[in-house]
Structure formats: structure tokens, C-alpha cells
Coordinates of C-alpha atoms in Angstrom, one line a residue:
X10 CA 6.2 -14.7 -43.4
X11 CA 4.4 -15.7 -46.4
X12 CA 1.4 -14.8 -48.1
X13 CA -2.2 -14.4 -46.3
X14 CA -5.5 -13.6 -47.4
X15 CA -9.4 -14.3 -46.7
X16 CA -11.3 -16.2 -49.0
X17 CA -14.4 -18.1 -49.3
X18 CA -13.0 -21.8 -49.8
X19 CA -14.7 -25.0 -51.2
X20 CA -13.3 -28.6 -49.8
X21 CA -15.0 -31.9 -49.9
X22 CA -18.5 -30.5 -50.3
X23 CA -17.9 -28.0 -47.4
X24 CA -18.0 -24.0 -48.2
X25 CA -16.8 -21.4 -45.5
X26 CA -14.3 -18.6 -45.3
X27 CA -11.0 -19.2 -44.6
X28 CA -8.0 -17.7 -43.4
X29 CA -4.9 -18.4 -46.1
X30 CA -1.2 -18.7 -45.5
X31 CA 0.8 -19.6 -47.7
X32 CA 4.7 -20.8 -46.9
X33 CA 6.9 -23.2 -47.9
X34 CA 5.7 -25.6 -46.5
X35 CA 2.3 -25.5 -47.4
X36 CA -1.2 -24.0 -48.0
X37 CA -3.0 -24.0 -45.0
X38 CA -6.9 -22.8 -44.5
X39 CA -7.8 -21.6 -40.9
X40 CA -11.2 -20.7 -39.3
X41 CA -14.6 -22.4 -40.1
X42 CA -12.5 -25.3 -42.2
X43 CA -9.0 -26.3 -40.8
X44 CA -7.1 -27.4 -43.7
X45 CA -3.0 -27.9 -44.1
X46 CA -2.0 -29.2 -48.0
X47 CA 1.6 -29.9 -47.9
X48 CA 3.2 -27.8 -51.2
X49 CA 4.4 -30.9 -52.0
X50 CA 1.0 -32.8 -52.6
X51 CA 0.1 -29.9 -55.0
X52 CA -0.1 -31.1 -58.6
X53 CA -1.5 -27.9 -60.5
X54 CA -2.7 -24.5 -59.6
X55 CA -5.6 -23.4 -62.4
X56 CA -6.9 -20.2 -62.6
X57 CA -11.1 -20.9 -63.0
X58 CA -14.1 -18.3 -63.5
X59 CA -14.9 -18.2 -59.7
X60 CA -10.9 -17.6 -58.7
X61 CA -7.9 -20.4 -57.9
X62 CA -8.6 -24.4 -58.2
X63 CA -5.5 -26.0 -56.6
X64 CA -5.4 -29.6 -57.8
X65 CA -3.9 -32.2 -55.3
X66 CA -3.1 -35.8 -54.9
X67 CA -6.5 -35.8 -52.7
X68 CA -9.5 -33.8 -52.8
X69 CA -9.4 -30.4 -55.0
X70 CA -9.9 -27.3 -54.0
X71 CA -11.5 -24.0 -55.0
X72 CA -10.3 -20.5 -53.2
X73 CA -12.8 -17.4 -54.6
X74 CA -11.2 -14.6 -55.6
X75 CA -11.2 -11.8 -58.4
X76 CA -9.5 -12.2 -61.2
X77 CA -6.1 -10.0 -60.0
X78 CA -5.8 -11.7 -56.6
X79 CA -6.4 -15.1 -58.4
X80 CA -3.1 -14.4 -61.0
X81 CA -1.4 -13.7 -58.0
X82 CA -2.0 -17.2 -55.6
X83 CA -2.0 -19.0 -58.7
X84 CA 2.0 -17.5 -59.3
X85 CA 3.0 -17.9 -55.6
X86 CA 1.6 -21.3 -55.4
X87 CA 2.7 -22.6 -58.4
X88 CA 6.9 -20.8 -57.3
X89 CA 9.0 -23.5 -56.4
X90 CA 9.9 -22.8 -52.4
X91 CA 13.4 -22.1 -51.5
X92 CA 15.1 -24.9 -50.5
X93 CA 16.8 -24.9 -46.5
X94 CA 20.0 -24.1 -48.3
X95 CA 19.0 -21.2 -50.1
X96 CA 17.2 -20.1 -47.1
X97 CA 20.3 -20.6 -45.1
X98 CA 22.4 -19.1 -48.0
X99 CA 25.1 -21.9 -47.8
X100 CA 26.6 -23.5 -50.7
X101 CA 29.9 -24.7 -52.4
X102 CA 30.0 -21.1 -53.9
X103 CA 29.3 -19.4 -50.1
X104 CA 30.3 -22.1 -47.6
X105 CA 29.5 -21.6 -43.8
X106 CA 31.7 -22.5 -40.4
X107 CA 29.7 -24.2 -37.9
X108 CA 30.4 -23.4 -34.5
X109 CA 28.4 -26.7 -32.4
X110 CA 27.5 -30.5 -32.4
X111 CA 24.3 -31.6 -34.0
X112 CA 22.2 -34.9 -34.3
X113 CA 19.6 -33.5 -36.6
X114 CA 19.9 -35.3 -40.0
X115 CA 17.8 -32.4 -42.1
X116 CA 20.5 -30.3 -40.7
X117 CA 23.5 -32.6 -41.4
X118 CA 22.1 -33.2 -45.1
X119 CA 22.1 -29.5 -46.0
X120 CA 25.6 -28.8 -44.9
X121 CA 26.6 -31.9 -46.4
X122 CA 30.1 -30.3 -48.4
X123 CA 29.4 -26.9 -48.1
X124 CA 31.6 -26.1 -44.8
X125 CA 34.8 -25.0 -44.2
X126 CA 36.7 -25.7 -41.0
X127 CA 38.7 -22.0 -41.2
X128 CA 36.0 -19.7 -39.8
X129 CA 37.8 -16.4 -42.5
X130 CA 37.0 -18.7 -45.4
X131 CA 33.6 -18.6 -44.6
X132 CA 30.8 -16.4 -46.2
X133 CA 28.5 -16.8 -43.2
X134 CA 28.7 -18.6 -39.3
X135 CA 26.2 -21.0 -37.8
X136 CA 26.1 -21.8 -34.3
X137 CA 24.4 -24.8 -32.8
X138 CA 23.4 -23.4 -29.5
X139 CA 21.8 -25.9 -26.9
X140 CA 22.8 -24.6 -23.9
X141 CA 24.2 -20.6 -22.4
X142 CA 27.9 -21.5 -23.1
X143 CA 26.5 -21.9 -26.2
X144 CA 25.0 -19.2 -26.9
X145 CA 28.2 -17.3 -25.7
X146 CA 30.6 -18.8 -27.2
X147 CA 28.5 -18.4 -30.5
X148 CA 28.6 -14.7 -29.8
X149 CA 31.9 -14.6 -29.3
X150 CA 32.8 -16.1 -32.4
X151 CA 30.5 -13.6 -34.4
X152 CA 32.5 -11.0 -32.5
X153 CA 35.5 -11.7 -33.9
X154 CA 33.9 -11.6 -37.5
X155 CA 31.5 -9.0 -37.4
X156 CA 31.3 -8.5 -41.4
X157 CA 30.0 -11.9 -41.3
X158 CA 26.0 -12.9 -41.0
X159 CA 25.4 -15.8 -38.1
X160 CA 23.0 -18.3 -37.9
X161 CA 22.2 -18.9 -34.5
X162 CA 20.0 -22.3 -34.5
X163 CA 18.4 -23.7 -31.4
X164 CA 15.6 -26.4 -30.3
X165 CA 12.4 -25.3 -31.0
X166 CA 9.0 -25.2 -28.1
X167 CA 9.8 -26.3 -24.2
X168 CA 12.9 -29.2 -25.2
X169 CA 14.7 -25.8 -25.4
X170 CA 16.9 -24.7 -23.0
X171 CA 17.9 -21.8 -24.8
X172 CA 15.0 -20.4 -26.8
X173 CA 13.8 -17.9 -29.0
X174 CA 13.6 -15.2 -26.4
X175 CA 17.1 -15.7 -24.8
X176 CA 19.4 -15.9 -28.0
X177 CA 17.8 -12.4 -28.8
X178 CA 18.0 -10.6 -25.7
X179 CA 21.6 -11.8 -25.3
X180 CA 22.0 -11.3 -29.3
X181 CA 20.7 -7.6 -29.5
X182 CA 22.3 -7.2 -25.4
X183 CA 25.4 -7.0 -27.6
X184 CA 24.5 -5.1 -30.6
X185 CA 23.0 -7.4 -32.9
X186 CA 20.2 -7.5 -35.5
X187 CA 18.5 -10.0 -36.4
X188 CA 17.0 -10.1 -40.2
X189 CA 15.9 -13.1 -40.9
X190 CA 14.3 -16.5 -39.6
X191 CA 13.0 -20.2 -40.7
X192 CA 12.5 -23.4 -39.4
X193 CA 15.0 -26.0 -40.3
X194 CA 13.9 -29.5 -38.7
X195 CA 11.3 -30.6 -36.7
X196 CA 13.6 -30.3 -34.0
X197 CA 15.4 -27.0 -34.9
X198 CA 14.8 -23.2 -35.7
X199 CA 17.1 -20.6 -36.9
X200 CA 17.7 -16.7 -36.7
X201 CA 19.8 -14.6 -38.3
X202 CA 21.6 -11.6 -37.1
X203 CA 24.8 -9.3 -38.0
X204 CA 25.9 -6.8 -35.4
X205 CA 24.7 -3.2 -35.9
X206 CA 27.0 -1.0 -38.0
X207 CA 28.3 1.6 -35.6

């Protein structure tokens, strides 16, 4: 997810090639130089002679590229990322039923007045699974619905019981797709799936 390229960077008097990914999150340089700039410490994005000069709250710095490819990080950089919301696709105008408890106050604040407590007013489901009942009882829910897109969110790394690889075995077990993914805390990640038009 995101946008990637290679390019020959410039940062605090160092030059190397580098690996480029760009999310929402933020611009991050792998190889020879190891770099992450948080989008959010990025001030401007100027298009130069010798390709992108992304100006920080820190050091600047320069990513070589022709003049196309420069246009093209210089738009993507300078987009404003999604917000979790949009991501998640929940609003006042598209609410979403949460199936689950949750302690995690990124998650709390984004569903802050934007879910219903009748699961067939909902445009979408999310499930808070932390555990296998869980996860079934989150699939059974998205059973009953099965016009309806649900979020299946779970702890990210080893604090999970229930990780990536379980909810989609069990989740495609039963016919389900999954179409989409983010992160949505430190603590939490999140995949979406809809169950496979017969």
C-alpha cells in the first residue's frame, strides 16, 4: 500500500540510494540511509532542477528524480492522507454497529457519534475480536447481514491471540473476501471483508 520508488536521496550531508514508501503515515527512506519523516512534520514539497525537495521542521531533503516522476511525489506528498474515518468509511452520513469492547482511545475517538446500536441501520459492521468467540460471534453477525462490509479489528504482533492469519482463514473458511486493510492504533489493525457473491 502506498507509493514506492528508488531514488538517490540527500540528508544531512549524506548521499545514497534509497528505497521510498510513501503512506499515510509518513515518508520513509530504506537501504544505505534509514530515514522515517512523519507526514505530519512535512512543511512543503518543492519541485527543484535535480527532482523533489521535501521541506521539514528538521533537516531538508532532496529525492533525484526526472522531471515526470518528480510532479508525481511532489502531488502524492503534498495530498492530505485519509483520515482513520475515511479509511474506515464511518460517519454521521454512513454510521457503523460495533460488535465488541475496546480500551483503545484512537479507536473510541473515531467512532465518537457515528454508531448506531441497531445493527440494519448500519452502513457497515465492525467487530472487536480479541479472542475465538470473538471472532465467531463477529462472523456470525456478518452472516446475518451479508450486504453489509465488516471490519474485523484485532491486536496487532504476538499480544494477539487472534491474529492476522486466523481471522482470515476462519473469514474466507466461510466465504469471505477481504478488500481492504489499515492500521488503526498502535495497538490495533483492521481488515475488511464482505462475503463472496454466490
Amino acid at each position: 500500500m502506498g507509493r514506492e520508488a528508488v531514488a538517490v536521496c540527500h540528508w544531512q550531508g549524506d548521499v545514497a540510494e534509497a528505497r521510498l514508501h510513501l503512506d499515510s503515515q509518513a515518508l520513509s527512506l530504506r537501504g544505505e540511509m534509514r530515514v522515517d519523516i512523519p507526514r505530519a512534520d512535512i512543511r512543503d514539497v518543492v519541485l527543484a532542477d535535480d527532482g523533489v525537495r521535501v521541506l521539514t521542521n528538521g533537516p531538508e531533503l532532496l529525492m533525484e528524480f526526472a522531471a515526470v516522476e518528480a510532479a508525481r511525489w511532489q502531488k502524492a506528498l503534498l495530498k492530505k492522507p485519509p483520515t482513520l474515518a475515511e479509511k474506515l468509511g464511518v460517519s454521521v452520513q454512513s454510521p457503523g454497529f460495533v460488535l465488541g469492547d475496546y480500551d483503545d482511545a484512537v479507536l473510541a475517538d473515531v467512532l465518537h457519534g457515528v454508531v448506531v446500536s441497531d445493527v440494519t441501520a448500519a452502513a457497515l459492521l465492525l467487530a472487536v475480536v480479541m479472542d475465538e468467540n470473538g471472532l465467531v460471534a463477529a462472523s456470525d453477525l456478518a452472516l446475518t447481514v451479508p450486504d453489509k462490509h465488516i471490519w474485523m479489528l484485532y491486536r496487532k504482533g504476538k499480544a494477539a491471540v487472534v491474529g492476522d492469519k486466523a481471522v482470515r482463514a476462519h473469514m474466507r473458511g466461510l466465504g469471505f473476501i477481504d478488500s481492504k486493510s489499515c492500521a488503526v492504533s498502535d495497538q490495533l489493525t483492521a481488515t475488511r471483508y464482505r462475503l463472496r457473491a454466490r
